[in-house]
PDB file of C-alpha atoms in Angstrom:
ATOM      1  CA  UNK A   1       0.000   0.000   0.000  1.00  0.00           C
ATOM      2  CA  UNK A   2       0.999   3.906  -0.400  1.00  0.00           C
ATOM      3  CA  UNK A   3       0.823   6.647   1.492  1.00  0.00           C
ATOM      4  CA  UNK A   4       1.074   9.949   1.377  1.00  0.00           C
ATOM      5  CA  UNK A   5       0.515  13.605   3.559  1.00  0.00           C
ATOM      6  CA  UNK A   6      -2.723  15.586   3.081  1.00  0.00           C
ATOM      7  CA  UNK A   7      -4.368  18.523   4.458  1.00  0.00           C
ATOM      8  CA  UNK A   8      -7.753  18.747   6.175  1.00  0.00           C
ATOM      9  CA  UNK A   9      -9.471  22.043   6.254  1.00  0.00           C
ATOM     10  CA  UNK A  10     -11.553  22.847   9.197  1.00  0.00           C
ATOM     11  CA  UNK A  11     -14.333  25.367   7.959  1.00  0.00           C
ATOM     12  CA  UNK A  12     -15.472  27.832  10.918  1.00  0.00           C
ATOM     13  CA  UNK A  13     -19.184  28.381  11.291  1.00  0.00           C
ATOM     14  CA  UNK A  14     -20.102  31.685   9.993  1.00  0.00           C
ATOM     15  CA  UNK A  15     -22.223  33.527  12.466  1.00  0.00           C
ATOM     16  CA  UNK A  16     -24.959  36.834  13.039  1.00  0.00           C
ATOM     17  CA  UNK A  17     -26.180  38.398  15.328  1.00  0.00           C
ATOM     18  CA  UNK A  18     -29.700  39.683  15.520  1.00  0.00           C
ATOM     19  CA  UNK A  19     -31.238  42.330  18.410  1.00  0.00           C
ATOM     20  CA  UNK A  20     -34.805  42.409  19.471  1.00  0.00           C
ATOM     21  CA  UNK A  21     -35.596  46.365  19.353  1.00  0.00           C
ATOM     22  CA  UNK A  22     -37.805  47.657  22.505  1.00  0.00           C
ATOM     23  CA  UNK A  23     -40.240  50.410  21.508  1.00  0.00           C
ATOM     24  CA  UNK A  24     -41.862  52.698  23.992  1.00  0.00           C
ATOM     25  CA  UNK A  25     -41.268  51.250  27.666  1.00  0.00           C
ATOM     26  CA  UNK A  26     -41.373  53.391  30.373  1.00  0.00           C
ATOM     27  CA  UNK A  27     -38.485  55.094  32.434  1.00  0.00           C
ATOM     28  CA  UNK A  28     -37.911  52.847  35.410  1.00  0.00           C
ATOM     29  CA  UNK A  29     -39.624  50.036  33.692  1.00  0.00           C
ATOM     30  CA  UNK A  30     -37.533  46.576  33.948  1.00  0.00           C
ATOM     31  CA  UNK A  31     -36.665  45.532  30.117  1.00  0.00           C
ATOM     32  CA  UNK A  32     -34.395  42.474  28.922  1.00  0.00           C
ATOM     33  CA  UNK A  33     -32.091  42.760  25.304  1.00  0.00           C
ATOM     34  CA  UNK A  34     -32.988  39.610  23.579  1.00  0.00           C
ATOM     35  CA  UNK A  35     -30.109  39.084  21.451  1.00  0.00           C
ATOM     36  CA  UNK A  36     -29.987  35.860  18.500  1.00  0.00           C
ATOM     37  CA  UNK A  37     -26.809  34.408  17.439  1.00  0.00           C
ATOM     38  CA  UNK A  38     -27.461  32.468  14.157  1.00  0.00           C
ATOM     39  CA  UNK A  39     -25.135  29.624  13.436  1.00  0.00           C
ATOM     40  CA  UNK A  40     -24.467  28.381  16.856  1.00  0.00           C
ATOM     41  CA  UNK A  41     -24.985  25.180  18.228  1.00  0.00           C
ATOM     42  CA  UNK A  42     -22.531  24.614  21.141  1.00  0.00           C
ATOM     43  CA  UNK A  43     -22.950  26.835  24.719  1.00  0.00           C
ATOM     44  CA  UNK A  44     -20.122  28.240  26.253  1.00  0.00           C
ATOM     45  CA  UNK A  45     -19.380  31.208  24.081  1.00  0.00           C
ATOM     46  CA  UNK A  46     -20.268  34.387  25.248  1.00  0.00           C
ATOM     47  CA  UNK A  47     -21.335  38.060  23.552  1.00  0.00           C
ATOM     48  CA  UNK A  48     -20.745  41.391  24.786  1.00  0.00           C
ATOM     49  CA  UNK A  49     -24.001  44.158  25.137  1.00  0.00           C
ATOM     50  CA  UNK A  50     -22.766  47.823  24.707  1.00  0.00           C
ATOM     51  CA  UNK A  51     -26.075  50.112  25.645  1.00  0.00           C
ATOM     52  CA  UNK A  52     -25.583  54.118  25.201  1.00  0.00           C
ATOM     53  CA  UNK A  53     -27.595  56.319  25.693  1.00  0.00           C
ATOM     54  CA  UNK A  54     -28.485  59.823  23.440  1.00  0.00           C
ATOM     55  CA  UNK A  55     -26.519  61.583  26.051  1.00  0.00           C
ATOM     56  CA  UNK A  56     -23.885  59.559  25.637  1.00  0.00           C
ATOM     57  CA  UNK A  57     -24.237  57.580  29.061  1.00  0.00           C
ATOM     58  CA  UNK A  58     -22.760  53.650  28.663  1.00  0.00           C
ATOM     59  CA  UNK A  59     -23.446  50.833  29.878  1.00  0.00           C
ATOM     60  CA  UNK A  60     -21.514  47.289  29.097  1.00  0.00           C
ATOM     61  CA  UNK A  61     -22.543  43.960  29.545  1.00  0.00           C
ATOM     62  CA  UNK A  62     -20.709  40.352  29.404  1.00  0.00           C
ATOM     63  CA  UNK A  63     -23.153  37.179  28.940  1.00  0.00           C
ATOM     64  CA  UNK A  64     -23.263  34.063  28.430  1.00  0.00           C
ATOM     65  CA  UNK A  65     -24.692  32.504  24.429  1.00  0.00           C
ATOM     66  CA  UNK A  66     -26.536  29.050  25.431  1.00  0.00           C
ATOM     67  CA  UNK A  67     -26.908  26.152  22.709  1.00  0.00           C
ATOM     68  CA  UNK A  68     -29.658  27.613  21.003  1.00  0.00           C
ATOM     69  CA  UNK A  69     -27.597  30.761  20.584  1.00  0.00           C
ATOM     70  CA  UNK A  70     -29.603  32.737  22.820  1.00  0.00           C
ATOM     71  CA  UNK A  71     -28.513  35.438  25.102  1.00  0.00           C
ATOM     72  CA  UNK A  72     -30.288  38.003  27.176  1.00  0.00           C
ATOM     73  CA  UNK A  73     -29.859  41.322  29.841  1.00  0.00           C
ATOM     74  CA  UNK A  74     -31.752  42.407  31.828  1.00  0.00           C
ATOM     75  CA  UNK A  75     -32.104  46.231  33.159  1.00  0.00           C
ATOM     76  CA  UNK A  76     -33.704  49.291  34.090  1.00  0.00           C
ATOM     77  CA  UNK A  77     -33.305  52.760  32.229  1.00  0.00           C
ATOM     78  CA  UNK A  78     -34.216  55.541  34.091  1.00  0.00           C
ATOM     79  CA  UNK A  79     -33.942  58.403  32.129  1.00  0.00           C
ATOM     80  CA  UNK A  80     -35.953  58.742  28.981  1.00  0.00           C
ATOM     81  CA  UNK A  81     -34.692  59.137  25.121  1.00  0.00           C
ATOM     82  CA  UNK A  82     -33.392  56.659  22.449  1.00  0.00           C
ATOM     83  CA  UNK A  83     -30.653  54.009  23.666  1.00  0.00           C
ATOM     84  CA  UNK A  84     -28.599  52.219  21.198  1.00  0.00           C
ATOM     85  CA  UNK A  85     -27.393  48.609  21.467  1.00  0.00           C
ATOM     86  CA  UNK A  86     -24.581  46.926  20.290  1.00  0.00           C
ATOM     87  CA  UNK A  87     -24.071  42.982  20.385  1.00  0.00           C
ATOM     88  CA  UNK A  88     -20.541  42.022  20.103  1.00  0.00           C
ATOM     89  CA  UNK A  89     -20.336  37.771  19.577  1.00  0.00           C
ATOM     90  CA  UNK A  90     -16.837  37.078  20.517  1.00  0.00           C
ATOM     91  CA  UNK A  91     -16.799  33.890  18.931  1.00  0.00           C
ATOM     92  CA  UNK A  92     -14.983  30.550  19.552  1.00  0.00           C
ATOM     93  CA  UNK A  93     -11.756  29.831  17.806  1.00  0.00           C
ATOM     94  CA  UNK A  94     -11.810  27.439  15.322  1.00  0.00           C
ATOM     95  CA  UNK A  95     -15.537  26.897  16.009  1.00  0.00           C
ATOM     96  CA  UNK A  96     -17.691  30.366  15.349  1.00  0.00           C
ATOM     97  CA  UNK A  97     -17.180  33.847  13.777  1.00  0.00           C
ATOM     98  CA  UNK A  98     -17.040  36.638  15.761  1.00  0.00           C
ATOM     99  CA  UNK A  99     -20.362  38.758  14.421  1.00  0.00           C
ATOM    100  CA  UNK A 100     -22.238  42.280  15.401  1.00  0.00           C
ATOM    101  CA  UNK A 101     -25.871  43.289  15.613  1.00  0.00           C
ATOM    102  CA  UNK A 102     -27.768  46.330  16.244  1.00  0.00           C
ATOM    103  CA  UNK A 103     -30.566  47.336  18.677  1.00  0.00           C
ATOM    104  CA  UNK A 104     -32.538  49.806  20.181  1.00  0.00           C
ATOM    105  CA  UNK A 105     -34.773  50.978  23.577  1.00  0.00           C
ATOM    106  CA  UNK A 106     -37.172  53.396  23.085  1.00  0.00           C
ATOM    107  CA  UNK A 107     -37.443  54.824  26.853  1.00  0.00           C
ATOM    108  CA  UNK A 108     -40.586  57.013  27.397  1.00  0.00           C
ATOM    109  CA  UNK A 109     -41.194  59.345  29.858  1.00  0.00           C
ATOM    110  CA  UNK A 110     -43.708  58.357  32.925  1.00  0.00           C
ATOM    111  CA  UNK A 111     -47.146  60.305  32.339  1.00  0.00           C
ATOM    112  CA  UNK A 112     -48.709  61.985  34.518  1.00  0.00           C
ATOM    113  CA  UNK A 113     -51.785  63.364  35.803  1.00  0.00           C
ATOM    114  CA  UNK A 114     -52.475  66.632  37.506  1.00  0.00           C
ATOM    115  CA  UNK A 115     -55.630  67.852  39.750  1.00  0.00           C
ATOM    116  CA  UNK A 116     -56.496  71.364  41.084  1.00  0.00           C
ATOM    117  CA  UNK A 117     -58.302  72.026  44.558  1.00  0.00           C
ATOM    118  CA  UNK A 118     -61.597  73.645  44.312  1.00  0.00           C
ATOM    119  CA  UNK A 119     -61.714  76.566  46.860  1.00  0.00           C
ATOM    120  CA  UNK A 120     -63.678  79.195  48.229  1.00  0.00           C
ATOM    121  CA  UNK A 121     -62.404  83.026  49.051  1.00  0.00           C
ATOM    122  CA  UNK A 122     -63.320  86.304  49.365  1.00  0.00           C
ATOM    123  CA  UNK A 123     -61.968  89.080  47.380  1.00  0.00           C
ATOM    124  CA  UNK A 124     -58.508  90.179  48.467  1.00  0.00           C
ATOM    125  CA  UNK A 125     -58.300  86.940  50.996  1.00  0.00           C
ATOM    126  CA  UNK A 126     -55.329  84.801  50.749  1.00  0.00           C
ATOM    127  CA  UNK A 127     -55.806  81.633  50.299  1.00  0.00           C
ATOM    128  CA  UNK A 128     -53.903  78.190  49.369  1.00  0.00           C
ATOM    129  CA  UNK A 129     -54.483  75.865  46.209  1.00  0.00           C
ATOM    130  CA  UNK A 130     -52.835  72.399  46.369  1.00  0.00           C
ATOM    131  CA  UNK A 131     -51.910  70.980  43.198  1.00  0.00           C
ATOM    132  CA  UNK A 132     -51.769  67.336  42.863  1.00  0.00           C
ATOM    133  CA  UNK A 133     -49.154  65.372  40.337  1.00  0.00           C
ATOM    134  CA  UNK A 134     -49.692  61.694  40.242  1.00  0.00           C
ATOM    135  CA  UNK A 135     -48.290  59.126  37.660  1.00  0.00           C
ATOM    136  CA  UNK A 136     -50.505  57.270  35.661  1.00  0.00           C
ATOM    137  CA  UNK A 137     -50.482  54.306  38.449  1.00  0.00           C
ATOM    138  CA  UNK A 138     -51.121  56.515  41.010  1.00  0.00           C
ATOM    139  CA  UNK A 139     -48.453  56.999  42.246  1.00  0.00           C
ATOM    140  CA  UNK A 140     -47.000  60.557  43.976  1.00  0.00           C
ATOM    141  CA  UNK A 141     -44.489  62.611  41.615  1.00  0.00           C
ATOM    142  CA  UNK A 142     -41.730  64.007  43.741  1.00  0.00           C
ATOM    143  CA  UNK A 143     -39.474  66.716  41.244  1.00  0.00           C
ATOM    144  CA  UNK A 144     -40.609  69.923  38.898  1.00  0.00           C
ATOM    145  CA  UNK A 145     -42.977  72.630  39.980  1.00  0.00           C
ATOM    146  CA  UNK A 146     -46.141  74.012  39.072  1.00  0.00           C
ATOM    147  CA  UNK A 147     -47.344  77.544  38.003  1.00  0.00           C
ATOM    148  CA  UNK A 148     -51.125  78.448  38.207  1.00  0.00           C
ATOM    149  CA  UNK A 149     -53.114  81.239  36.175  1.00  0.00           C
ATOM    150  CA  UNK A 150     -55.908  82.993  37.555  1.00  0.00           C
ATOM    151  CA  UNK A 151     -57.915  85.821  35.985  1.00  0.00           C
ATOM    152  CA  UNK A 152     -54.780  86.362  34.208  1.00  0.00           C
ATOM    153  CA  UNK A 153     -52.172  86.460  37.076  1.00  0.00           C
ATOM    154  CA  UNK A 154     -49.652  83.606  37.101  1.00  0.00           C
ATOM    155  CA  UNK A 155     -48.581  82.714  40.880  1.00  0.00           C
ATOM    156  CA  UNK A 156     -45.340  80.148  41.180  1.00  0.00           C
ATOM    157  CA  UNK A 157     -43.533  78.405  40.164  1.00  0.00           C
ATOM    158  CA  UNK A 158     -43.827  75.951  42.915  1.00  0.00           C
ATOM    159  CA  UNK A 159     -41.993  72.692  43.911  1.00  0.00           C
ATOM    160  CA  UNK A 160     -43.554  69.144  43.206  1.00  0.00           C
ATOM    161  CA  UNK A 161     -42.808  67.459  46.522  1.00  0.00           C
ATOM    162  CA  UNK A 162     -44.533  63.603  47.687  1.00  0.00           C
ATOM    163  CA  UNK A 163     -46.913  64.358  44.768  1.00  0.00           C
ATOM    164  CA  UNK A 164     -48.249  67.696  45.482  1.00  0.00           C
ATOM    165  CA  UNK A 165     -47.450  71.129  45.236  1.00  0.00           C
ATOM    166  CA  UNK A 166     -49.497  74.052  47.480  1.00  0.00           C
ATOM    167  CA  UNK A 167     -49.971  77.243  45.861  1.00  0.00           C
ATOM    168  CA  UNK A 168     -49.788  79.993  48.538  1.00  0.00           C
ATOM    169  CA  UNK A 169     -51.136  83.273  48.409  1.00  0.00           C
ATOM    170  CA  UNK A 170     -53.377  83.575  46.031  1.00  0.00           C
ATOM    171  CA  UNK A 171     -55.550  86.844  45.871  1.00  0.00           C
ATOM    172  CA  UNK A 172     -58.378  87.974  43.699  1.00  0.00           C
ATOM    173  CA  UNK A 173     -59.263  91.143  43.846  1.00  0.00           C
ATOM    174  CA  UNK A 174     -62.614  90.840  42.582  1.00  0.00           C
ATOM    175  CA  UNK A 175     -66.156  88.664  43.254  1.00  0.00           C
ATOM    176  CA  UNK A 176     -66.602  85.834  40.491  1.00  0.00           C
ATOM    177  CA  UNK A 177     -65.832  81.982  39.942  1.00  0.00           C
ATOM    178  CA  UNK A 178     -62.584  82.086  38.177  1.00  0.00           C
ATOM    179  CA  UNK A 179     -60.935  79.056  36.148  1.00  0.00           C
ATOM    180  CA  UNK A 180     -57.416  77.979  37.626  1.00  0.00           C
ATOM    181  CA  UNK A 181     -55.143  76.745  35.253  1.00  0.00           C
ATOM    182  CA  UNK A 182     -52.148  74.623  36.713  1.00  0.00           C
ATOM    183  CA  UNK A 183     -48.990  73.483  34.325  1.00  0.00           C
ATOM    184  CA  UNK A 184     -46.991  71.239  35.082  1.00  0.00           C
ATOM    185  CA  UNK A 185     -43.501  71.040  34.318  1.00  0.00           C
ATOM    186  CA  UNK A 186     -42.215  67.563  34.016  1.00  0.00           C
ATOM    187  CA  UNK A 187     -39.396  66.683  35.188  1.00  0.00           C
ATOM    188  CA  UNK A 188     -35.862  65.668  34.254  1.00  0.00           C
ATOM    189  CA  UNK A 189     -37.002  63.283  31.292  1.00  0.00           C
ATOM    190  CA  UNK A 190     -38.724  61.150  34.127  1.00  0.00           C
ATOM    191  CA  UNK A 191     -41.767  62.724  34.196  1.00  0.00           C
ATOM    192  CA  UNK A 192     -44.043  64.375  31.082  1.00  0.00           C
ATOM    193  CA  UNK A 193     -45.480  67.987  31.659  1.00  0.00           C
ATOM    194  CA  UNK A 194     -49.207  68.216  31.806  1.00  0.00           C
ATOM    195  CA  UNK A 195     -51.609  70.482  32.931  1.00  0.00           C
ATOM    196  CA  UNK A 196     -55.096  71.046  34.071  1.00  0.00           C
ATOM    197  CA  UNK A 197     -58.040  73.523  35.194  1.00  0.00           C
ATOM    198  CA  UNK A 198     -60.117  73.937  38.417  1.00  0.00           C
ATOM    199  CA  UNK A 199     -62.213  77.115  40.036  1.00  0.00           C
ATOM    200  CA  UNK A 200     -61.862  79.469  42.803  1.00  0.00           C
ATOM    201  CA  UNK A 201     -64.674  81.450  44.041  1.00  0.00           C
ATOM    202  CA  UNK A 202     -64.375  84.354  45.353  1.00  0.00           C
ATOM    203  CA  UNK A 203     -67.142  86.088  47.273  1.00  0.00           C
ATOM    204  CA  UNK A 204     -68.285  89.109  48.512  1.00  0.00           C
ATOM    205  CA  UNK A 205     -68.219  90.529  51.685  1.00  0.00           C
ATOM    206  CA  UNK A 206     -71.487  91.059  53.218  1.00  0.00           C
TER     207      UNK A 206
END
């Protein structure tokens, strides 16, 4: 018999990576990246998440690609705006191609809702208007401030503290039921500004 030297070529598995984009969560909300490496078949590899945000904030994430070529991260964003996402498969040597996708989260700013205390006066009297700022959930707003119009005159601004603001010193110097307009600020890219109306009533004297 003869024999003789050859060379065996080992191909390595092409790979690519695919992102799962995230459209309008809220800030604060928990969200995972679901990220897809094609052409792997074999855990132990592992890809690297790059998030940034449009202020140019960054966050970087190691994990683990399973058999199916799965990986995942989970987080919460807490400002809102557009975040971009990089996936970065490292590869195996030998084995896989290294391969990049791109991603996005589309953060959204908490709503909110605002109510204005009815009250009762008399002309020239000082008196107090709370303000409350709620998310949509119900729950209290703490952060931006609130201006109110009344016949005209703007009083404020005023903090948002524990979900309310009081409005302090608020004179009209004439008899009528007058429409209070409150505005709400936002805050911070947390929270959206909003606004809303209400009445005071001033009266007479007698």
């Amino acid at each position: 018999p003869s024999t003789g030297n050859g060379t065996v070529t080992v191909k390595t598995n092409a790979t690519s990576v695919t992102v799962t984009n995230i459209t309008d969560v809220p800030v604060g909300t928990n969200v995972t990246v679901n990220v897809t490496v094609d052409g792997v078949h074999k855990a132990g590899s592992k890809a690297i998440i790059t998030i940034i945000s449009d202020s140019g904030s960054i966050i970087v994430q190691t994990v683990d690609v399973d058999a199916d070529g799965k990986a995942s991260y989970s987080l919460a964003l807490n400002k809102s705006g557009i975040y971009s996402v990089t996936a970065k498969y490292l590869g195996v040597d030998g084995v896989y191609t290294e391969s990049t996708g791109y991603g996005f989260i589309n953060v959204s700013m908490n709503a909110t809702v605002v109510s204005v205390e009815n009250v009762t006066t008399r002309i020239n009297e000082s008196a107090n208007i709370t303000i409350s700022v709620k998310d949509v959930y119900g729950n209290n707003v703490t952060g931006g401030t609130v201006t109110i119009t009344v016949n005209g005159t703007k009083f404020g601004p005023f903090n948002v503290t524990d979900g309310k603001a009081v409005i302090e010193d608020v004179k009209v110097g004439f008899s009528g039921n007058f429409t209070v307009t409150a505005e709400y600020s936002g805050y911070d890219g947390v929270y959206e500004a909003q606004s809303s109306e209400g009445w005071i009533d001033v009266l007479k004297y007698n």
